[in-house]
Each structure stands twice: as structure tokens, then as C-alpha cells.
Amino acid sequence: MNSISYYYFKKLSFYKIFNFILIKLSFLISYTTKKAKIWGKPISISIEPTTSCNLRCPECPSGLRSFTRPIGMLQQQVFQKTIDELAASTIQLTFYFQGEPYLNPAFLEMVQYAHKKNIFTATSTNAHYLNSEIARKTVESGLDKLIVSLDGTTQEIYEQYRIGGDIQKVYDGIKNIQFWKEKLNSPTPFVVIQFLVVKPNEHQIEEAKLIAKQLKVNDIVFKTAQIYDFENGSPLIPAQEKYSRYRKNAVGKYELKNKLLNKCWRMWSSCVITWDGDVLPCCFDKDAQNKTGNLQHQKFDTIWQNHSYQKFRNSILKSRKEIEICQNCTEGTEVFL
């Protein structure tokens, strides 16, 4: 069996299943009582290898060089301390928050460390560094899932969003991974093309599907684009509402399609850890404005249960629409084909 689900479920243990039940139960009780309770540990975590990026995408803090928080590289010591604390309960680890993961020289060593701890590992990359050697090391690291950003099928369209990017490097990077998977007889990493749909590239959606087949990737996902100032429209908002996070309201303004119910599974099931150890409740907190603690000075269990985290969970249960980082939430708006 070579499905991605098989490799995901291979990471399960009795304790991880028990922990999942605790998290799910505490979430349901919290939603019912409107008072946050938390049992168990997150089943999924995202760790940021770096804030640095080689591209300058217009709706990305890394690309815009617009962070108000410190920038830097995740260090092995912080990473291993975190994984050692959470390995027993963590099912999935995503090596991504902001930045290009492959810019961290120790990135693949960290992947290998997590792989040996029996955690399903994934990352997202612009694929500009996947030369033959790095592709081989990626396959050998045990990485389970590789998401490759391909926001256009031609250089002219691709570079309109991926400013400074070279589409041929993306194609070559995918081919290098596929070559080494075959050479090393490895079913992993599962390669997923992520196509961020914006107005300049939406006419290439069908062509992107054909290219995905030609490259023999495992899947292609069409993702909606986050627009920071969307109320008055943007040249990036696609005409096909299916691929947009936004829609026009009765007064001609754009609004988020997501209804933002007063609940969020992510607040109980997952968290984000920045390169310097800050723990955040959500991946939409790009500037770490809602940090609940720091793993360089505190144990994760203490942070996960502390007053700051519980206060944030309670605010979600009370009025999610009033929370700034929820204003662009995509939960339930992605299109999988």
C-alpha cells in the first residue's frame, strides 16, 4: 500500500490515539460549555525552520521583508528539545510557517531526527534549492510529504506572484525528487503541487492539472490566496469565486466567505513554534502577536496549559470575529481536486 494515509497511520501508537481522544473530548466539552478546557497535547505542530526567503511574493511577510518580529534560523538545540518533549503525542510535524525551509542548513538533519521519532513529517517549499544532491538527501531524510508551490505554468505568469522566481527550477526540482525516489526505491516523500490561485494565473488551472500528471506527482491542490486589504478588492482576487476566500456583499465590498463560527479545532489540536521558540496558537499569526510562551525558557506542557493560551481559546469560544488573526481564516475554504 502506497497511499499517504497508510504512512500517516503508520505513525500512530496507543498513546497517540489516546491523546487524540483526550484532545477531541476537551474540544467538544469546551465548545458545548463555552469555557476552554484542555486535556492532552497537540497532535499536529508546525515548526519554522527560518523566516528567510529567496523570493518576494506580494502577500507574504517573508517576501515583503515586513516582519515586526525577529528574523533568523531555527537551531538544532531548540528543535530537538521541542521534539523530545512532544514526540510521544505528535502525529504530524510540518516544517513550515514563514520563509523557505531549505535555506536552513540543518533542515534535513531535523527532518531525519523527527522521522526517527516516528512522526509524520511534511514541508512546503518553492523548490528552488532542489538540485540533484539536495533532492537525494531529501528522499533519504525520510520526509513523508513535500508540498511544492507552483503558482503558474509559464515563467511570465509564475513570476507575477513568485517575484524573483524561476519556474524551470521548480520543474527541475520536482523531477529531481521523482528521480531519486525511483532510484532509491522510496515511495516518499509524497509530492503535492500547491497552486495558489490568483487572478493572473486562474486561466492556467486546467494546464496545471495536466502538468501535475506529466510530472507524476501524487496530487495537486488549488489554494485560495490571502489578501491583507481585501475589502475594496485587489488585482489578485480571482474572478472564479470557487477559488477565492472572498465574495462581494450587497454594498459592493468584499467579505470573507468563511462564517467564522465561535470554535476552532486548531486551538486544541495544533500549534505553531517560531524559529526562536515562541509558541503561537495559529499559523495566521504571522508576526507572533499572540505568543503564549517560549520554549527556550519554558517546558511545552506549561505553555500549553497556561493562562495566556486558555485566555486565547476562551476568546475564540466567545467571539471569533473580533480576533484579528481570524479575519483571513481559510478553514473550510480550500479546494482539493
mmCIF file of C-alpha atoms in Angstrom:
data_model
loop_
_atom_site.group_PDB
_atom_site.id
_atom_site.type_symbol
_atom_site.label_atom_id
_atom_site.label_comp_id
_atom_site.label_asym_id
_atom_site.label_seq_id
_atom_site.Cartn_x
_atom_site.Cartn_y
_atom_site.Cartn_z
ATOM 1 C CA MET A 1 0.000 0.000 0.000
ATOM 2 C CA ASN A 2 1.496 3.320 -1.086
ATOM 3 C CA SER A 3 -1.192 5.841 -0.121
ATOM 4 C CA ILE A 4 -0.264 8.815 2.028
ATOM 5 C CA SER A 5 -2.871 7.738 4.581
ATOM 6 C CA TYR A 6 -1.011 4.481 5.103
ATOM 7 C CA TYR A 7 2.204 6.288 6.028
ATOM 8 C CA TYR A 8 0.262 8.682 8.242
ATOM 9 C CA PHE A 9 -1.431 5.904 10.188
ATOM 10 C CA LYS A 10 1.860 4.042 10.499
ATOM 11 C CA LYS A 11 2.913 6.805 12.882
ATOM 12 C CA LEU A 12 0.108 6.051 15.313
ATOM 13 C CA SER A 13 0.592 4.400 18.685
ATOM 14 C CA PHE A 14 -1.779 3.568 21.511
ATOM 15 C CA TYR A 15 -0.706 6.703 23.371
ATOM 16 C CA LYS A 16 -1.163 8.938 20.302
ATOM 17 C CA ILE A 17 -4.683 7.573 19.786
ATOM 18 C CA PHE A 18 -5.481 8.076 23.476
ATOM 19 C CA ASN A 19 -4.089 11.608 23.327
ATOM 20 C CA PHE A 20 -6.238 12.350 20.249
ATOM 21 C CA ILE A 21 -9.343 11.211 22.146
ATOM 22 C CA LEU A 22 -8.458 13.484 25.065
ATOM 23 C CA ILE A 23 -7.949 16.481 22.770
ATOM 24 C CA LYS A 24 -11.179 15.818 20.857
ATOM 25 C CA LEU A 25 -13.174 15.354 24.060
ATOM 26 C CA SER A 26 -11.849 18.535 25.630
ATOM 27 C CA PHE A 27 -12.629 20.447 22.428
ATOM 28 C CA LEU A 28 -16.230 19.214 22.347
ATOM 29 C CA ILE A 29 -16.769 19.984 26.031
ATOM 30 C CA SER A 30 -15.235 23.433 25.607
ATOM 31 C CA TYR A 31 -17.473 24.236 22.649
ATOM 32 C CA THR A 32 -20.562 22.998 24.475
ATOM 33 C CA THR A 33 -19.876 24.828 27.744
ATOM 34 C CA LYS A 34 -18.210 27.891 26.139
ATOM 35 C CA LYS A 35 -15.395 27.526 28.652
ATOM 36 C CA ALA A 36 -11.995 26.325 27.493
ATOM 37 C CA LYS A 37 -10.695 23.040 28.849
ATOM 38 C CA ILE A 38 -7.621 21.315 27.510
ATOM 39 C CA TRP A 39 -6.590 17.712 28.028
ATOM 40 C CA GLY A 40 -3.779 16.036 26.179
ATOM 41 C CA LYS A 41 -1.181 17.584 23.867
ATOM 42 C CA PRO A 42 -1.339 18.797 20.256
ATOM 43 C CA ILE A 43 -1.474 16.078 17.650
ATOM 44 C CA SER A 44 -0.001 18.361 14.991
ATOM 45 C CA ILE A 45 2.704 21.012 15.260
ATOM 46 C CA SER A 46 4.279 23.444 12.805
ATOM 47 C CA ILE A 47 7.879 24.484 13.311
ATOM 48 C CA GLU A 48 9.523 27.351 11.459
ATOM 49 C CA PRO A 49 12.984 26.483 10.068
ATOM 50 C CA THR A 50 13.609 30.115 9.095
ATOM 51 C CA THR A 51 11.941 33.426 8.290
ATOM 52 C CA SER A 52 14.301 33.991 5.348
ATOM 53 C CA CYS A 53 13.166 33.559 1.750
ATOM 54 C CA ASN A 54 14.749 33.914 -1.664
ATOM 55 C CA LEU A 55 11.550 35.207 -3.294
ATOM 56 C CA ARG A 56 9.459 38.354 -2.814
ATOM 57 C CA CYS A 57 5.824 37.283 -3.041
ATOM 58 C CA PRO A 58 3.492 40.288 -2.611
ATOM 59 C CA GLU A 59 1.153 38.910 0.075
ATOM 60 C CA CYS A 60 3.807 37.207 2.220
ATOM 61 C CA PRO A 61 5.641 38.793 5.186
ATOM 62 C CA SER A 62 8.823 36.909 4.251
ATOM 63 C CA GLY A 63 8.614 38.105 0.675
ATOM 64 C CA LEU A 64 7.774 41.658 1.682
ATOM 65 C CA ARG A 65 10.519 41.671 4.339
ATOM 66 C CA SER A 66 7.870 43.175 6.606
ATOM 67 C CA PHE A 67 8.182 41.211 9.856
ATOM 68 C CA THR A 68 7.912 43.106 13.126
ATOM 69 C CA ARG A 69 9.355 40.102 14.978
ATOM 70 C CA PRO A 70 12.978 38.894 14.949
ATOM 71 C CA ILE A 71 14.203 37.006 11.888
ATOM 72 C CA GLY A 72 16.593 34.085 11.968
ATOM 73 C CA MET A 73 17.209 30.337 11.727
ATOM 74 C CA LEU A 74 15.877 27.532 13.915
ATOM 75 C CA GLN A 75 18.718 25.982 15.915
ATOM 76 C CA GLN A 76 19.120 22.255 16.444
ATOM 77 C CA GLN A 77 19.119 22.603 20.229
ATOM 78 C CA VAL A 78 15.712 24.308 20.333
ATOM 79 C CA PHE A 79 14.313 21.882 17.787
ATOM 80 C CA GLN A 80 15.492 18.708 19.492
ATOM 81 C CA LYS A 81 14.308 19.901 22.900
ATOM 82 C CA THR A 82 10.861 20.505 21.436
ATOM 83 C CA ILE A 83 10.679 17.175 19.619
ATOM 84 C CA ASP A 84 11.899 15.256 22.650
ATOM 85 C CA GLU A 85 9.048 16.772 24.676
ATOM 86 C CA LEU A 86 6.340 16.169 22.087
ATOM 87 C CA ALA A 87 7.324 13.075 20.094
ATOM 88 C CA ALA A 88 5.177 10.669 22.081
ATOM 89 C CA SER A 89 1.946 12.552 21.297
ATOM 90 C CA THR A 90 2.682 14.245 17.950
ATOM 91 C CA ILE A 91 1.359 12.565 14.821
ATOM 92 C CA GLN A 92 2.349 15.201 12.263
ATOM 93 C CA LEU A 93 5.119 17.788 12.142
ATOM 94 C CA THR A 94 5.091 20.449 9.431
ATOM 95 C CA PHE A 95 8.417 22.174 8.845
ATOM 96 C CA TYR A 96 6.937 25.443 7.743
ATOM 97 C CA PHE A 97 5.472 28.700 8.984
ATOM 98 C CA GLN A 98 7.185 31.529 7.124
ATOM 99 C CA GLY A 99 10.289 31.531 4.926
ATOM 100 C CA GLU A 100 11.917 28.892 2.722
ATOM 101 C CA PRO A 101 12.834 25.795 4.817
ATOM 102 C CA TYR A 102 15.759 24.735 2.610
ATOM 103 C CA LEU A 103 17.630 27.932 3.486
ATOM 104 C CA ASN A 104 18.287 26.460 6.934
ATOM 105 C CA PRO A 105 21.483 24.373 6.539
ATOM 106 C CA ALA A 106 20.329 21.926 9.221
ATOM 107 C CA PHE A 107 16.818 21.484 7.826
ATOM 108 C CA LEU A 108 17.164 17.919 6.513
ATOM 109 C CA GLU A 109 19.002 16.813 9.656
ATOM 110 C CA MET A 110 15.978 17.995 11.635
ATOM 111 C CA VAL A 111 13.662 16.085 9.312
ATOM 112 C CA GLN A 112 15.694 12.951 9.856
ATOM 113 C CA TYR A 113 15.603 13.437 13.640
ATOM 114 C CA ALA A 114 11.798 13.739 13.634
ATOM 115 C CA HIS A 115 11.493 10.782 11.251
ATOM 116 C CA LYS A 116 13.434 8.604 13.683
ATOM 117 C CA LYS A 117 10.992 9.683 16.400
ATOM 118 C CA ASN A 118 8.161 8.157 14.315
ATOM 119 C CA ILE A 119 6.493 11.449 13.380
ATOM 120 C CA PHE A 120 4.864 12.093 10.005
ATOM 121 C CA THR A 121 6.919 14.919 8.505
ATOM 122 C CA ALA A 122 5.911 17.468 5.872
ATOM 123 C CA THR A 123 7.236 20.713 4.464
ATOM 124 C CA SER A 124 6.365 23.397 1.925
ATOM 125 C CA THR A 125 8.947 24.806 -0.469
ATOM 126 C CA ASN A 126 9.337 26.976 -3.551
ATOM 127 C CA ALA A 127 11.657 24.196 -4.843
ATOM 128 C CA HIS A 128 14.460 26.492 -5.988
ATOM 129 C CA TYR A 129 17.071 24.550 -3.985
ATOM 130 C CA LEU A 130 16.147 21.029 -5.045
ATOM 131 C CA ASN A 131 19.213 20.224 -7.089
ATOM 132 C CA SER A 132 20.102 16.560 -7.519
ATOM 133 C CA GLU A 133 22.148 16.324 -4.305
ATOM 134 C CA ILE A 134 19.562 18.049 -2.116
ATOM 135 C CA ALA A 135 16.788 16.008 -3.717
ATOM 136 C CA ARG A 136 18.644 12.801 -2.863
ATOM 137 C CA LYS A 137 19.184 13.936 0.725
ATOM 138 C CA THR A 138 15.503 14.873 0.956
ATOM 139 C CA VAL A 139 14.418 11.391 -0.043
ATOM 140 C CA GLU A 140 16.983 9.828 2.309
ATOM 141 C CA SER A 141 15.863 12.029 5.225
ATOM 142 C CA GLY A 142 12.553 10.200 5.491
ATOM 143 C CA LEU A 143 10.409 13.249 4.707
ATOM 144 C CA ASP A 144 6.858 11.998 4.187
ATOM 145 C CA LYS A 145 5.237 14.878 2.291
ATOM 146 C CA LEU A 146 6.709 17.605 0.091
ATOM 147 C CA ILE A 147 4.433 20.499 -0.897
ATOM 148 C CA VAL A 148 5.802 22.419 -3.872
ATOM 149 C CA SER A 149 4.467 25.898 -4.655
ATOM 150 C CA LEU A 150 3.767 26.285 -8.369
ATOM 151 C CA ASP A 151 1.611 29.364 -8.936
ATOM 152 C CA GLY A 152 1.585 29.393 -12.722
ATOM 153 C CA THR A 153 2.577 27.141 -15.593
ATOM 154 C CA THR A 154 4.709 29.622 -17.565
ATOM 155 C CA GLN A 155 7.515 31.911 -16.432
ATOM 156 C CA GLU A 156 5.571 35.017 -17.428
ATOM 157 C CA ILE A 157 2.604 34.171 -15.205
ATOM 158 C CA TYR A 158 4.554 32.428 -12.425
ATOM 159 C CA GLU A 159 6.828 35.405 -11.749
ATOM 160 C CA GLN A 160 3.907 37.799 -11.368
ATOM 161 C CA TYR A 161 3.304 36.334 -7.904
ATOM 162 C CA ARG A 162 6.549 34.457 -7.211
ATOM 163 C CA ILE A 163 8.641 37.557 -7.766
ATOM 164 C CA GLY A 164 12.271 36.639 -8.398
ATOM 165 C CA GLY A 165 11.373 33.020 -9.070
ATOM 166 C CA ASP A 166 12.441 30.730 -11.900
ATOM 167 C CA ILE A 167 9.762 28.242 -12.921
ATOM 168 C CA GLN A 168 12.292 25.963 -14.604
ATOM 169 C CA LYS A 169 13.977 25.422 -11.235
ATOM 170 C CA VAL A 170 10.620 24.326 -9.833
ATOM 171 C CA TYR A 171 10.057 21.830 -12.629
ATOM 172 C CA ASP A 172 13.640 20.559 -12.336
ATOM 173 C CA GLY A 173 13.324 20.269 -8.554
ATOM 174 C CA ILE A 174 10.222 18.106 -8.823
ATOM 175 C CA LYS A 175 11.915 15.930 -11.457
ATOM 176 C CA ASN A 176 14.971 15.520 -9.224
ATOM 177 C CA ILE A 177 12.815 14.332 -6.330
ATOM 178 C CA GLN A 178 10.964 11.890 -8.575
ATOM 179 C CA PHE A 179 14.276 10.585 -9.963
ATOM 180 C CA TRP A 180 15.718 9.864 -6.538
ATOM 181 C CA LYS A 181 12.512 8.325 -5.255
ATOM 182 C CA GLU A 182 12.717 5.833 -8.112
ATOM 183 C CA LYS A 183 16.486 5.381 -7.784
ATOM 184 C CA LEU A 184 16.268 4.681 -4.051
ATOM 185 C CA ASN A 185 13.005 2.734 -4.385
ATOM 186 C CA SER A 186 11.294 5.080 -1.936
ATOM 187 C CA PRO A 187 7.558 5.898 -2.002
ATOM 188 C CA THR A 188 8.227 9.063 -0.014
ATOM 189 C CA PRO A 189 8.122 11.968 0.036
ATOM 190 C CA PHE A 190 4.652 12.205 -1.456
ATOM 191 C CA VAL A 191 4.858 15.206 -3.768
ATOM 192 C CA VAL A 192 1.940 17.648 -3.811
ATOM 193 C CA ILE A 193 1.841 20.672 -6.092
ATOM 194 C CA GLN A 194 0.189 23.642 -4.418
ATOM 195 C CA PHE A 195 -1.250 26.135 -6.882
ATOM 196 C CA LEU A 196 -2.154 29.449 -5.247
ATOM 197 C CA VAL A 197 -4.992 30.756 -7.378
ATOM 198 C CA VAL A 198 -4.866 34.489 -8.126
ATOM 199 C CA LYS A 199 -6.387 36.466 -10.968
ATOM 200 C CA PRO A 200 -3.238 36.437 -13.165
ATOM 201 C CA ASN A 201 -2.986 32.621 -13.136
ATOM 202 C CA GLU A 202 -6.552 31.331 -12.827
ATOM 203 C CA HIS A 203 -6.746 30.716 -16.579
ATOM 204 C CA GLN A 204 -3.941 28.153 -16.182
ATOM 205 C CA ILE A 205 -5.742 25.852 -13.740
ATOM 206 C CA GLU A 206 -6.511 23.147 -16.308
ATOM 207 C CA GLU A 207 -2.978 23.299 -17.687
ATOM 208 C CA ALA A 208 -1.633 22.942 -14.137
ATOM 209 C CA LYS A 209 -3.588 19.701 -13.770
ATOM 210 C CA LEU A 210 -2.004 18.350 -16.964
ATOM 211 C CA ILE A 211 1.486 19.323 -15.801
ATOM 212 C CA ALA A 212 0.870 17.585 -12.470
ATOM 213 C CA LYS A 213 0.088 14.397 -14.389
ATOM 214 C CA GLN A 214 3.157 14.798 -16.592
ATOM 215 C CA LEU A 215 5.394 15.236 -13.559
ATOM 216 C CA LYS A 216 3.717 12.210 -11.929
ATOM 217 C CA VAL A 217 3.182 13.973 -8.614
ATOM 218 C CA ASN A 218 0.838 12.453 -6.064
ATOM 219 C CA ASP A 219 -1.646 15.314 -6.009
ATOM 220 C CA ILE A 220 -2.333 18.929 -6.897
ATOM 221 C CA VAL A 221 -4.122 21.324 -4.548
ATOM 222 C CA PHE A 222 -5.613 24.670 -5.531
ATOM 223 C CA LYS A 223 -5.283 27.081 -2.652
ATOM 224 C CA THR A 224 -7.072 30.369 -2.088
ATOM 225 C CA ALA A 225 -4.879 33.441 -1.689
ATOM 226 C CA GLN A 226 -4.771 35.569 1.439
ATOM 227 C CA ILE A 227 -5.210 39.270 0.647
ATOM 228 C CA TYR A 228 -4.397 41.643 3.503
ATOM 229 C CA ASP A 229 -6.558 44.593 2.372
ATOM 230 C CA PHE A 230 -9.394 42.828 0.607
ATOM 231 C CA GLU A 231 -12.445 44.978 1.436
ATOM 232 C CA ASN A 232 -12.091 47.214 -1.625
ATOM 233 C CA GLY A 233 -10.920 44.453 -3.902
ATOM 234 C CA SER A 234 -7.491 43.538 -5.252
ATOM 235 C CA PRO A 235 -5.999 42.695 -8.660
ATOM 236 C CA LEU A 236 -5.080 39.324 -7.110
ATOM 237 C CA ILE A 237 -8.642 38.218 -6.262
ATOM 238 C CA PRO A 238 -9.671 35.635 -8.895
ATOM 239 C CA ALA A 239 -12.866 36.031 -10.914
ATOM 240 C CA GLN A 240 -13.894 32.436 -10.100
ATOM 241 C CA GLU A 241 -15.398 32.690 -6.631
ATOM 242 C CA LYS A 242 -14.732 28.985 -6.108
ATOM 243 C CA TYR A 243 -11.049 29.822 -5.796
ATOM 244 C CA SER A 244 -11.410 32.940 -3.664
ATOM 245 C CA ARG A 245 -11.594 33.439 0.095
ATOM 246 C CA TYR A 246 -13.793 36.462 -0.543
ATOM 247 C CA ARG A 247 -17.071 37.462 -2.160
ATOM 248 C CA LYS A 248 -18.818 40.741 -2.846
ATOM 249 C CA ASN A 249 -21.576 41.727 -0.444
ATOM 250 C CA ALA A 250 -24.714 43.781 -1.073
ATOM 251 C CA VAL A 251 -22.842 47.100 -0.873
ATOM 252 C CA GLY A 252 -20.129 46.055 -3.310
ATOM 253 C CA LYS A 253 -17.428 45.432 -0.725
ATOM 254 C CA TYR A 254 -15.514 42.178 -0.387
ATOM 255 C CA GLU A 255 -16.021 40.000 2.677
ATOM 256 C CA LEU A 256 -14.640 36.703 3.912
ATOM 257 C CA LYS A 257 -16.718 33.707 2.805
ATOM 258 C CA ASN A 258 -15.949 31.799 5.975
ATOM 259 C CA LYS A 259 -18.690 32.352 8.558
ATOM 260 C CA LEU A 260 -16.177 32.305 11.465
ATOM 261 C CA LEU A 261 -18.179 30.259 13.937
ATOM 262 C CA ASN A 262 -17.116 30.592 17.566
ATOM 263 C CA LYS A 263 -14.998 27.470 17.581
ATOM 264 C CA CYS A 264 -11.682 26.370 16.091
ATOM 265 C CA TRP A 265 -10.320 22.828 16.225
ATOM 266 C CA ARG A 266 -6.803 24.142 15.610
ATOM 267 C CA MET A 267 -6.708 25.793 19.056
ATOM 268 C CA TRP A 268 -6.934 22.348 20.636
ATOM 269 C CA SER A 269 -5.246 20.080 18.089
ATOM 270 C CA SER A 270 -2.214 22.058 16.918
ATOM 271 C CA CYS A 271 0.177 24.933 17.483
ATOM 272 C CA VAL A 272 2.962 26.850 15.779
ATOM 273 C CA ILE A 273 6.544 27.220 17.020
ATOM 274 C CA THR A 274 8.683 30.012 15.594
ATOM 275 C CA TRP A 275 12.376 29.672 14.802
ATOM 276 C CA ASP A 276 13.274 31.269 18.161
ATOM 277 C CA GLY A 277 10.928 29.132 20.252
ATOM 278 C CA ASP A 278 7.794 31.256 20.600
ATOM 279 C CA VAL A 279 4.609 29.180 20.816
ATOM 280 C CA LEU A 280 1.668 30.575 18.824
ATOM 281 C CA PRO A 281 -1.926 29.348 18.663
ATOM 282 C CA CYS A 282 -2.287 29.637 14.888
ATOM 283 C CA CYS A 283 -0.416 29.891 11.585
ATOM 284 C CA PHE A 284 -2.276 33.126 10.753
ATOM 285 C CA ASP A 285 -0.350 34.929 13.486
ATOM 286 C CA LYS A 286 2.485 35.862 11.117
ATOM 287 C CA ASP A 287 4.028 38.471 13.419
ATOM 288 C CA ALA A 288 3.669 36.408 16.625
ATOM 289 C CA GLN A 289 1.357 38.912 18.287
ATOM 290 C CA ASN A 290 -0.368 36.223 20.362
ATOM 291 C CA LYS A 291 2.602 34.273 21.699
ATOM 292 C CA THR A 292 1.821 32.211 24.766
ATOM 293 C CA GLY A 293 5.350 31.332 25.886
ATOM 294 C CA ASN A 294 8.850 30.464 24.719
ATOM 295 C CA LEU A 295 10.412 27.001 24.603
ATOM 296 C CA GLN A 296 13.905 28.316 25.253
ATOM 297 C CA HIS A 297 12.813 29.186 28.788
ATOM 298 C CA GLN A 298 9.736 27.032 29.483
ATOM 299 C CA LYS A 299 8.521 23.473 29.048
ATOM 300 C CA PHE A 300 5.856 22.946 26.429
ATOM 301 C CA ASP A 301 3.353 21.428 28.873
ATOM 302 C CA THR A 302 3.477 24.594 30.972
ATOM 303 C CA ILE A 303 2.841 26.813 27.937
ATOM 304 C CA TRP A 304 0.077 24.602 26.514
ATOM 305 C CA GLN A 305 -1.903 24.825 29.753
ATOM 306 C CA ASN A 306 -1.073 28.375 30.845
ATOM 307 C CA HIS A 307 -3.387 31.349 31.365
ATOM 308 C CA SER A 308 -2.427 33.090 28.101
ATOM 309 C CA TYR A 309 -3.276 30.063 25.981
ATOM 310 C CA GLN A 310 -6.538 29.423 27.815
ATOM 311 C CA LYS A 311 -7.470 33.092 27.519
ATOM 312 C CA PHE A 312 -6.997 32.897 23.749
ATOM 313 C CA ARG A 313 -9.062 29.704 23.488
ATOM 314 C CA ASN A 314 -11.819 31.357 25.508
ATOM 315 C CA SER A 315 -11.779 34.375 23.210
ATOM 316 C CA ILE A 316 -12.333 32.023 20.254
ATOM 317 C CA LEU A 317 -15.351 30.498 22.004
ATOM 318 C CA LYS A 318 -16.755 33.936 22.831
ATOM 319 C CA SER A 319 -16.383 35.946 19.612
ATOM 320 C CA ARG A 320 -14.019 34.765 16.920
ATOM 321 C CA LYS A 321 -14.927 37.629 14.594
ATOM 322 C CA GLU A 322 -13.253 40.081 16.961
ATOM 323 C CA ILE A 323 -9.864 38.361 16.740
ATOM 324 C CA GLU A 324 -7.621 39.974 14.146
ATOM 325 C CA ILE A 325 -5.745 36.860 13.010
ATOM 326 C CA CYS A 326 -9.060 35.089 12.322
ATOM 327 C CA GLN A 327 -10.089 37.679 9.730
ATOM 328 C CA ASN A 328 -8.439 35.755 6.878
ATOM 329 C CA CYS A 329 -9.000 32.218 8.124
ATOM 330 C CA THR A 330 -9.258 29.617 5.361
ATOM 331 C CA GLU A 331 -10.658 26.747 7.389
ATOM 332 C CA GLY A 332 -13.142 25.077 5.079
ATOM 333 C CA THR A 333 -12.279 27.192 2.014
ATOM 334 C CA GLU A 334 -9.546 25.139 0.299
ATOM 335 C CA VAL A 335 -10.332 23.312 -2.944
ATOM 336 C CA PHE A 336 -8.912 19.797 -3.275
ATOM 337 C CA LEU A 337 -9.090 18.077 -6.662
#
